[in-house]
Coordinates of C-alpha atoms and ligand atoms in Angstrom, one line a residue:
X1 CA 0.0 0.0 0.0
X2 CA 1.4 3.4 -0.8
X3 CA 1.8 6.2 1.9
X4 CA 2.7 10.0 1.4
X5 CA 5.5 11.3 3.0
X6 CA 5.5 15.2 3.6
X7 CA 8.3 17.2 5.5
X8 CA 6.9 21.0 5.8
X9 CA 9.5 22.7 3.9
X10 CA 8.6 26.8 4.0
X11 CA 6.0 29.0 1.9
X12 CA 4.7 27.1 -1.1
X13 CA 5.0 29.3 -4.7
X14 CA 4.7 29.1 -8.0
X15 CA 2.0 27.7 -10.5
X16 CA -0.1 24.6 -10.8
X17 CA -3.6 23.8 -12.0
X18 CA -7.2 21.8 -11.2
X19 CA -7.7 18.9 -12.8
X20 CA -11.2 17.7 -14.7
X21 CA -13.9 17.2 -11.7
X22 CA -14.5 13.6 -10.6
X23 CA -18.3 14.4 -9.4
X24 CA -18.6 15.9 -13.0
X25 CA -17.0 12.7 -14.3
X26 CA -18.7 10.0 -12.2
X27 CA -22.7 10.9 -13.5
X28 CA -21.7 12.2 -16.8
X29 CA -19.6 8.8 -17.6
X30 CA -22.7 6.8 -16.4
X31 CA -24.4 9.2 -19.0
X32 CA -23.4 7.8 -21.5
X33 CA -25.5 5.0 -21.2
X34 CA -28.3 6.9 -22.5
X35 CA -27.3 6.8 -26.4
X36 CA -25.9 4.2 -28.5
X37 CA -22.9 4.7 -30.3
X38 CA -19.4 6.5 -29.5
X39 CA -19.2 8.9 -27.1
X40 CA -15.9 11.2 -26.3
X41 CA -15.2 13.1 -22.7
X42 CA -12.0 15.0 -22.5
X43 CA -10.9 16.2 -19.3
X44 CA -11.0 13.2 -17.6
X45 CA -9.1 13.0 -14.2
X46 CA -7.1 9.9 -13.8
X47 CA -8.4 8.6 -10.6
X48 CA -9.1 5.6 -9.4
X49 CA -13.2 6.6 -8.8
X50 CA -13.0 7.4 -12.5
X51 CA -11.4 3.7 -13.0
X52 CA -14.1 2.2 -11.1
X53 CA -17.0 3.5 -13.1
X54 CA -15.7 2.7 -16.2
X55 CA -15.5 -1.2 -14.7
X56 CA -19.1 -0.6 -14.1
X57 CA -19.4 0.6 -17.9
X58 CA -17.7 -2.5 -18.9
X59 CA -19.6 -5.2 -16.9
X60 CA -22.7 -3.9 -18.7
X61 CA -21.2 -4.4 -21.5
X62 CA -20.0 -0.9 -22.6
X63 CA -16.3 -1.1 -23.5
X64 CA -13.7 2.2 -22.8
X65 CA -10.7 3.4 -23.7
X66 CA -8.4 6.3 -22.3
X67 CA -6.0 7.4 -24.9
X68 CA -2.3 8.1 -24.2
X69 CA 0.3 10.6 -24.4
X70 CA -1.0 14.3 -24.7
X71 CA -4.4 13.0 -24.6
X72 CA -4.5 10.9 -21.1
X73 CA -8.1 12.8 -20.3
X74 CA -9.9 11.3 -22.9
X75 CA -11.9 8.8 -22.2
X76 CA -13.8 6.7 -25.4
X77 CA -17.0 4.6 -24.8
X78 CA -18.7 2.9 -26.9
X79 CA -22.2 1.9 -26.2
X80 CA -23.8 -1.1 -27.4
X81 CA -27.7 -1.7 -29.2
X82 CA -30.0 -2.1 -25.9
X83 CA -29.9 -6.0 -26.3
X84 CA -26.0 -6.3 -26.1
X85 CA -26.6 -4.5 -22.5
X86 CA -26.7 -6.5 -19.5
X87 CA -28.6 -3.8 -16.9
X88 CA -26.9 -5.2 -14.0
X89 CA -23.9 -3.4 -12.0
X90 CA -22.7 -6.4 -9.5
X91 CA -21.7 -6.0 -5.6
X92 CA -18.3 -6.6 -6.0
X93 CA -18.0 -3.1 -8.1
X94 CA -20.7 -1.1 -6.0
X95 CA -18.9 -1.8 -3.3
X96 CA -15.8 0.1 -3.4
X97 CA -17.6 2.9 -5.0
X98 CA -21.1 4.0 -3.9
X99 CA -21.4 6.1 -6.7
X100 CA -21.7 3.1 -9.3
X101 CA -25.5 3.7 -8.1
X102 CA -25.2 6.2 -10.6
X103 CA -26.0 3.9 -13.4
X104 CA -29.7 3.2 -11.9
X105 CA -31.7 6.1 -13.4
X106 CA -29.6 5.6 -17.1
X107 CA -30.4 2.0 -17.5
X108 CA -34.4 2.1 -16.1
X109 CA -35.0 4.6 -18.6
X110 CA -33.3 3.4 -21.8
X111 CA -33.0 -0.5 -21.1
X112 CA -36.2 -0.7 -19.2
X113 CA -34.9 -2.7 -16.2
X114 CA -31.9 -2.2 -13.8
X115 CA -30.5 -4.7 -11.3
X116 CA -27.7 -2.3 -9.3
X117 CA -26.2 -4.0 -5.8
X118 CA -27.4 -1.6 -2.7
X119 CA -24.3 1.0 -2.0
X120 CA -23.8 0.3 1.7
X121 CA -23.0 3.3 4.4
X122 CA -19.2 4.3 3.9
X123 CA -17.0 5.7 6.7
X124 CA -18.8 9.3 6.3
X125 CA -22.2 8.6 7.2
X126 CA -25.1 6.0 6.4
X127 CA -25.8 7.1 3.0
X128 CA -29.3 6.0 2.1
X129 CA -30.6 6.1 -1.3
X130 CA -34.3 6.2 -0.5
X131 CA -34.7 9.6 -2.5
X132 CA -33.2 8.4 -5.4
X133 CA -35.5 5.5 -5.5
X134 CA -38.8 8.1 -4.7
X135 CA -37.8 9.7 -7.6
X136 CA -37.3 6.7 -9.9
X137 CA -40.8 5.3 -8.4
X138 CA -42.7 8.8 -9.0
X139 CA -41.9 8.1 -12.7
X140 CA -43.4 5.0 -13.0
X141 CA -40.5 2.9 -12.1
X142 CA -41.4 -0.7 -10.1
X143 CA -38.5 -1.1 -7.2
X144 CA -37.6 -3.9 -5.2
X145 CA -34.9 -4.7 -2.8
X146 CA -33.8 -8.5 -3.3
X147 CA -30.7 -10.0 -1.9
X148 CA -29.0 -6.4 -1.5
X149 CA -29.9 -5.6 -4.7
X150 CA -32.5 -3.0 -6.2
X151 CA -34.4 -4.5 -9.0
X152 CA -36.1 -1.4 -11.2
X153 CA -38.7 -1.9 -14.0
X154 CA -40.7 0.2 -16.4
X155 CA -41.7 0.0 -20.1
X156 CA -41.3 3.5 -20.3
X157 CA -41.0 6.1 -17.7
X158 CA -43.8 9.0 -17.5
X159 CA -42.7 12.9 -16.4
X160 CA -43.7 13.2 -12.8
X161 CA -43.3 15.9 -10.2
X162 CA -40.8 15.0 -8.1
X163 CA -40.0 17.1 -4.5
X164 CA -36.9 15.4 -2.9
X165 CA -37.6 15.6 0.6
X166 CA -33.7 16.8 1.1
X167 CA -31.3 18.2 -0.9
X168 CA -29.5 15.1 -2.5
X169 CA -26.6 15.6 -5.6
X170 CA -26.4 11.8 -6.9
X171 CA -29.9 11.6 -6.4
X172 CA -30.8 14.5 -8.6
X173 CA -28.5 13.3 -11.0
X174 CA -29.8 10.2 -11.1
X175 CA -33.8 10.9 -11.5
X176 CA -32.8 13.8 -14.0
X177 CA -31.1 10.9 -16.2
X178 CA -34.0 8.7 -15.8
X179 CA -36.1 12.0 -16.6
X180 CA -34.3 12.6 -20.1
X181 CA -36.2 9.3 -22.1
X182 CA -39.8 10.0 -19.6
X183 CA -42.6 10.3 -21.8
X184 CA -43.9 13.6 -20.9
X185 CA -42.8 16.8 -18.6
X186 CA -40.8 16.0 -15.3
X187 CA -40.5 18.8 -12.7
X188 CA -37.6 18.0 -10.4
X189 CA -38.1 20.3 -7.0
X190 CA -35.8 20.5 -4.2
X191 CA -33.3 19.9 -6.8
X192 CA -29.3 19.9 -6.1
X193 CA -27.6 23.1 -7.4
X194 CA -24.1 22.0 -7.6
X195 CA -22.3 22.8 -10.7
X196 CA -21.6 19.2 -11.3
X197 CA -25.8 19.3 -11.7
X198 CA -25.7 21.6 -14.0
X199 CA -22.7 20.5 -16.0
X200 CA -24.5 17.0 -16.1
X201 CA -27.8 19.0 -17.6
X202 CA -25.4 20.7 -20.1
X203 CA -24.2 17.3 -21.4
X204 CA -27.6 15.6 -21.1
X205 CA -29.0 19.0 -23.4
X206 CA -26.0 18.6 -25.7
X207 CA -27.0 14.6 -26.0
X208 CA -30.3 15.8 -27.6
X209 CA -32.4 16.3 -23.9
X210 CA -34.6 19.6 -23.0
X211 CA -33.4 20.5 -19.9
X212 CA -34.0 23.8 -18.2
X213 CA -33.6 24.9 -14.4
X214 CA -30.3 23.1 -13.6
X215 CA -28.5 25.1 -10.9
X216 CA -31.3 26.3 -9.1
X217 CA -33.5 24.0 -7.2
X218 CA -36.2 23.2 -9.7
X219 CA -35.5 21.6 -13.0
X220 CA -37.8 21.0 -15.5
X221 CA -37.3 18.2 -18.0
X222 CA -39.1 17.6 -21.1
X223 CA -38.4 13.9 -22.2
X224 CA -37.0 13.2 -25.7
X225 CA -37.3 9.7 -27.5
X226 CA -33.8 9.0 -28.4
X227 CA -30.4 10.9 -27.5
X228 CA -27.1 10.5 -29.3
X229 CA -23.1 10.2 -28.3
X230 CA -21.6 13.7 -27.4
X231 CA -17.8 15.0 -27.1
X232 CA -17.8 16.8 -24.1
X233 CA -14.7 18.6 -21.8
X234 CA -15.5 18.2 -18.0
X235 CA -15.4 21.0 -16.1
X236 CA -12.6 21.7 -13.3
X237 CA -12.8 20.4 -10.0
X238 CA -13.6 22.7 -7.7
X239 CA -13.0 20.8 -4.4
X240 CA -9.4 19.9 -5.8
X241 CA -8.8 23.9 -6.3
X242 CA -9.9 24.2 -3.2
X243 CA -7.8 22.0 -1.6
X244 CA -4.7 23.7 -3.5
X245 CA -5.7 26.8 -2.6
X246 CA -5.7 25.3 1.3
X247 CA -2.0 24.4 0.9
X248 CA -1.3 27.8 -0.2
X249 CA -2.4 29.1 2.8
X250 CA -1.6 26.7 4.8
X251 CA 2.3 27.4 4.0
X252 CA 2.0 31.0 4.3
X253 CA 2.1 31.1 0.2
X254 CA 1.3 32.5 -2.9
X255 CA 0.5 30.1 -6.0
X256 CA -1.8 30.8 -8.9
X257 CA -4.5 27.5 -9.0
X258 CA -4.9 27.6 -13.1
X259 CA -7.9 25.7 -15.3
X260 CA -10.1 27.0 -11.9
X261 CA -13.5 28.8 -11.6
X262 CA -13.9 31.2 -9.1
X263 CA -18.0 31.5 -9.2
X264 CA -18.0 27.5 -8.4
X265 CA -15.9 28.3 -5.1
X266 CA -17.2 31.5 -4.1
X267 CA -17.8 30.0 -0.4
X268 CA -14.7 29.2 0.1
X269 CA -13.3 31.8 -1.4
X270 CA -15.1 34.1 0.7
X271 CA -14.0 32.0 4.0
X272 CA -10.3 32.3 3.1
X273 CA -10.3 36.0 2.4
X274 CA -11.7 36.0 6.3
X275 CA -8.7 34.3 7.3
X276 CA -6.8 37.3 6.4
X277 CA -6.0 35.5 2.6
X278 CA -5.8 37.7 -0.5
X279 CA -7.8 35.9 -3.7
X280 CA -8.0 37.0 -6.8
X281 CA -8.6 35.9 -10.3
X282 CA -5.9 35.7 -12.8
X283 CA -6.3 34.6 -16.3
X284 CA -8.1 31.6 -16.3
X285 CA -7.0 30.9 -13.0
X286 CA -7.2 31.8 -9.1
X287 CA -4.1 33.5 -7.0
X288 CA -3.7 32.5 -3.3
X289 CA -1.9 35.0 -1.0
X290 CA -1.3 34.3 2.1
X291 CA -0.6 36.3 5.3
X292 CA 1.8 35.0 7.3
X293 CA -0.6 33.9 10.3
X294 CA -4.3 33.5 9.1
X295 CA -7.3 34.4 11.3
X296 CA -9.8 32.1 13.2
X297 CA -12.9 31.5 11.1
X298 CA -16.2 30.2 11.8
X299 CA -17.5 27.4 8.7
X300 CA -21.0 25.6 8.5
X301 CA -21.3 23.1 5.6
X302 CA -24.6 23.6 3.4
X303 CA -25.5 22.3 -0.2
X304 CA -24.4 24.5 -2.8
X305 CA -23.9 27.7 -2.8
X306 CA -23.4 27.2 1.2
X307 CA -19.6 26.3 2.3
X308 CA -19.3 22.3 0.4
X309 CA -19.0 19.9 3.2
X310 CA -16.0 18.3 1.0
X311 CA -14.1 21.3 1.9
X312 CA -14.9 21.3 5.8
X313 CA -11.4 18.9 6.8
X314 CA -9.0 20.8 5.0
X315 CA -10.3 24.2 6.2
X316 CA -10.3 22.7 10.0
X317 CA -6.4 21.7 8.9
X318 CA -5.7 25.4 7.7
X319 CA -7.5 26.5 10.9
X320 CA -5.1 24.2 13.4
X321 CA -2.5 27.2 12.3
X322 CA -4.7 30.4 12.7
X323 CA -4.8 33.0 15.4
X324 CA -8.1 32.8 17.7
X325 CA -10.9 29.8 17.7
X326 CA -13.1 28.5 14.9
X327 CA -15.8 26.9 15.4
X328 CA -16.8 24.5 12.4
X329 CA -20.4 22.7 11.6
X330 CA -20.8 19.8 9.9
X331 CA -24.6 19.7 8.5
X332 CA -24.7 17.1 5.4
X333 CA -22.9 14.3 7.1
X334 CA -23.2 12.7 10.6
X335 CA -19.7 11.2 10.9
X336 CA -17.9 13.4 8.9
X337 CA -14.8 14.6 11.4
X338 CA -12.4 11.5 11.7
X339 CA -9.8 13.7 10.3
X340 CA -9.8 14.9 13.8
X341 CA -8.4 12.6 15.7
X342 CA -5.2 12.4 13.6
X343 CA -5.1 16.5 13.3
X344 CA -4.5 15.9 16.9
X345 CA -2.1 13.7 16.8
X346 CA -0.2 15.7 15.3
X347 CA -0.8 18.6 18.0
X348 CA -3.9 20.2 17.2
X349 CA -6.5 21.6 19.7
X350 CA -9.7 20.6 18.4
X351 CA -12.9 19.0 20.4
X352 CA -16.0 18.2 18.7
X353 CA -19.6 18.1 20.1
X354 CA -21.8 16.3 17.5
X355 CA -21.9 17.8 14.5
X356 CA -19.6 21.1 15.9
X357 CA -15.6 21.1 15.9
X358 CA -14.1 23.8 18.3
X359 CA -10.3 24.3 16.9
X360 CA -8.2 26.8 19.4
X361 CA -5.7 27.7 16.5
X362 CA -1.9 27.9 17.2
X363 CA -0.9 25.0 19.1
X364 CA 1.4 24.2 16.6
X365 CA 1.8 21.0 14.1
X366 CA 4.5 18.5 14.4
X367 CA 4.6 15.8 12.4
X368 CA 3.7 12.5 12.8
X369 CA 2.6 9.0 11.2
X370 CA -1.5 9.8 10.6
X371 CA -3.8 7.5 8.9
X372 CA -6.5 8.4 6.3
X373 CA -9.8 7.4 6.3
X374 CA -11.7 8.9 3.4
X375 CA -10.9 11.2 0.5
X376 CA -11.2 15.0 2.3
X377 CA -9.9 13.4 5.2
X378 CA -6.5 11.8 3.9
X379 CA -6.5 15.6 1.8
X380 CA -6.0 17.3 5.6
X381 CA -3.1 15.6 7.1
X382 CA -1.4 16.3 3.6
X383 CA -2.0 19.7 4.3
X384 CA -1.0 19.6 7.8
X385 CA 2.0 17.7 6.7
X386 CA 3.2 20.8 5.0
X387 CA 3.1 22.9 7.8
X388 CA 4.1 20.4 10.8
X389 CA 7.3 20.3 12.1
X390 CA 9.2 17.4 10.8
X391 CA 7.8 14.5 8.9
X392 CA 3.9 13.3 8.7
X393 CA 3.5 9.9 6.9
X394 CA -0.5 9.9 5.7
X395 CA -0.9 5.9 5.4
X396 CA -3.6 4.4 2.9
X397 CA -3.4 7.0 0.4
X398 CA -5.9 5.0 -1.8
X399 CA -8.3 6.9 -0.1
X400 CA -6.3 10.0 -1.8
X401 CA -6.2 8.1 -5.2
X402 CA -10.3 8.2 -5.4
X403 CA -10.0 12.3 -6.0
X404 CA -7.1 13.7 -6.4
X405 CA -4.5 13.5 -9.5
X406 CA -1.5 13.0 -8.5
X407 CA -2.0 15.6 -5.5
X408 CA 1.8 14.6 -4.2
X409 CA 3.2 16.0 -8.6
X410 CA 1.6 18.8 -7.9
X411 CA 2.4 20.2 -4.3
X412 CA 6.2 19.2 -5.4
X413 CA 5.6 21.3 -8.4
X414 CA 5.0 24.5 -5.9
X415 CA 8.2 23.6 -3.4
X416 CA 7.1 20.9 -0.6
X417 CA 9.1 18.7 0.2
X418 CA 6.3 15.5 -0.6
X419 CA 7.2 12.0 -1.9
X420 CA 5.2 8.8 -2.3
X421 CA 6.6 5.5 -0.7
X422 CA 5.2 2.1 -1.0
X423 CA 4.3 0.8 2.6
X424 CA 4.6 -2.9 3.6
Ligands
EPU501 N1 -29.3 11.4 1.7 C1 -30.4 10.7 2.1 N2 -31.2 10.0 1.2 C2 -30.8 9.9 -0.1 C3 -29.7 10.7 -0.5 C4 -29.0 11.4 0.4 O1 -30.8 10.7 3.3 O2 -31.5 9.2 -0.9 C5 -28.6 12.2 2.7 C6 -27.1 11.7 2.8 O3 -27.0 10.6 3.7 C7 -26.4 13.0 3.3 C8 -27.2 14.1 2.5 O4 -28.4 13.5 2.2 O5 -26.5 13.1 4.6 C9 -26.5 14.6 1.3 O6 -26.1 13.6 0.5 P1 -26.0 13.6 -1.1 O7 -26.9 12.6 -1.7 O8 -26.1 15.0 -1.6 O9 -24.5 13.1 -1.3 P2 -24.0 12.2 -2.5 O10 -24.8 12.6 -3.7 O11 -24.0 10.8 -2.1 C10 -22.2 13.8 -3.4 C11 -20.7 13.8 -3.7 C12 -20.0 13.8 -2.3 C13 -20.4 15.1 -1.6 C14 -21.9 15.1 -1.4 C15 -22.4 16.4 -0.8 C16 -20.6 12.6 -5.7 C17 -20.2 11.3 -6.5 N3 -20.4 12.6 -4.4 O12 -22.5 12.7 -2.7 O13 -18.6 13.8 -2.6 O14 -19.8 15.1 -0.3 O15 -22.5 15.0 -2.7 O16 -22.0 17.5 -1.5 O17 -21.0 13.5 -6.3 C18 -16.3 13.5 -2.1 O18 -16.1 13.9 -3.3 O19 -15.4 13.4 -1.3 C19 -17.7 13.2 -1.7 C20 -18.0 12.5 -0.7

């Protein structure tokens, strides 16, 4: 198994860039199940959820191909006639990668019947799916739950209104795919209003679907009969500029985050000017400046365009290092703070209560060996391994591997002292 290996190692400068967004990727990949024929996506982070779904593509019989060289983002899938599609996405894949349940609304509405293994809870929180399968049954769709499996069936799926009863991303993504082939007008209200949403609509539209309303919380669908193959470049991950933007900070930096857009982070951006950070855009990118102590801050996770919940660890890390207390809310997920324990390991002051973190800034980082336990999570102690005294070692990066390209490449790129070792 691989570990990182960070020694903090000064102010972090220079130039580096986002990579194509993996919540973009995951629902527009599973997209492509919609239309026969060849379909191209450029942009295409190299990560191992990517991987994953494209295994998912391929048991169903869709094969891929990622080209090579220059053109590592693209990603080539070729989807079968209907009857060389076999609608089911086993346990064994689901499993390691909840999202797979992405293929559900796709394969109800254009193969007529979906068998998709039940995505358990992950280390994060429980993780039901119950309002993606309200939405699926509100347009006609029969469900069943067999043998940890959900069975779906419909000739043909009728518009429906559909109110989610929360505020659910892979569930609106799902239901709006499913939507695309209804017979008929589907209102989707309550809808997500991420921009991976709205880049999903964007590809759906180009596909041949009459989408309107993605981005704000009702989307209205008017079903097509058919949809063909698109080319299609995925939009920047904002989370991953984030989290670059973090390790500016972090440092006491200034690096310019390239291929980034600053209306998808404005949150964030907002939070880390209050910490005494100057951001700005540049070019088609976003500048970091940091002061050389940042100020306490206090962050509470919403949906989109509230401060994104995958952002909350690596703020808490910047905030180990700032001047005053913060006090940081998690409100999507119930178990979403085991970063905290190892933040502390390393030295940090933080208690939690619930769903609130109190983090007394200052108390200084030193490093240590610290274990990750999910993606945002394993992202932190990175982060705090660039500003700890002496050496952190961040074991089970696979965690890492699901969302970030080559995170280690590109923090070398700016000056930290970062490497990758293979752990026994
Ligand atoms: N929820 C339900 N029932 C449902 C669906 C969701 O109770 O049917 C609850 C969840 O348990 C959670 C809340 O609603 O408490 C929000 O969950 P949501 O469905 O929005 O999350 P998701 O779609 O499973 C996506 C991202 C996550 C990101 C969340 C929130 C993808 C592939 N995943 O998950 O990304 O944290 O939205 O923004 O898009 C990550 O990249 O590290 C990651 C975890």
């Amino acid at each position: 198994m691989d570990a990182i290996v960070v020694k903090g190692n000064g102010p972090l400068e220079g130039e580096t860039y986002a990579s194509g967004a993996k919540n973009a990727a995951l629902p527009i990949l599973a997209s492509a199940l919609l239309a026969q024929g060849e379909h191209q996506f450029r942009n295409v982070p190299g990560l191992a959820d990517v991987h994953t779904m494209l295994q998912v593509l391929g048991a169903l019989g869709c094969d891929s191909q990622r080209l090579s060289g220059k053109s590592k983002n693209v990603v080539q899938i070729h989807v079968p006639a209907p009857g060389k599609v076999l609608p089911e996405a086993p346990y064994d894949l689901v499993k390691t990668m909840r999202a797979s349940v992405l293929v559900l609304g796709p394969l109800v509405a254009r193969y007529g019947r979906a068998r998709v293994s039940m995505p358990g809870g992950c280390a994060i929180g429980a993780r039901p799916i119950d309002q993606h399968l309200k939405g699926l049954k509100a347009l006609g769709a029969e469900i069943e739950l067999t043998e940890g499996y959900v069975e779906a069936r419909a000739k043909r799926l009728k518009g429906a209104t559909i109110t989610f009863d929360l505020v659910t991303v892979t569930g609106t993504e799902n239901v709006l795919m499913a939507a695309v082939l209804a017979k008929g007008r589907t209102l989707i209200e309550n809808a997500a209003k991420e921009p991976e949403v709205e880049e999903l609509a964007r590809v759906l539209n180009k596909m041949g679907a009459r989408i309107s309303g993605a981005g704000s919380d009702v989307i209205t669908v008017d079903g097509v009969d058919a949809l063909h193959p698109v080319d299609h470049a995925i939009i920047s991950d904002r989370i991953e500029t984030g989290t670059l933007l973090v390790a500016a900070a972090i440092t006491g930096g200034n690096v310019l985050v390239r291929h980034a857009v600053p209306e998808h982070l404005e949150a964030v951006i907002q939070k880390l000017r209050q910490t005494g950070c100057t951001v700005t855009s540049e070019g088609d990118g976003i500048r970091l400046k940091a002061p050389a102590r940042v100020q306490a801050v206090d962050i509470k996770t919403h949906e989109h365009p509230g401060f994104p919940t995958d952002m909350q660890a690596q703020l808490m890390a910047l905030l180990t290092t700032a001047q005053g207390t913060s006090v940081i809310t998690e409100n999507i997920f119930e178990n979403r703070f085991m970063h905290v324990a190892e933040l502390r390991r390393m030295g940090a002051d933080i208690t939690t209560d619930g769903h609130t973190a109190v983090v007394r800034g200052g108390a200084g980082l030193s490093g240590a060996p610290v274990m990750a336990t999910d993606l945002r999570a394993s992202a932190s102690l990175v982060l705090a391994g660039l500003r700890a005294e002496g050496k952190t070692t961040v074991s089970r990066v696979y965690h890492l591997d699901r969302g970030y390209e080559q995170l280690e490449k590109k923090l070398k790129g700016l000056g930290a002292n970062v490497r990758r070792i293979k752990e026994r």
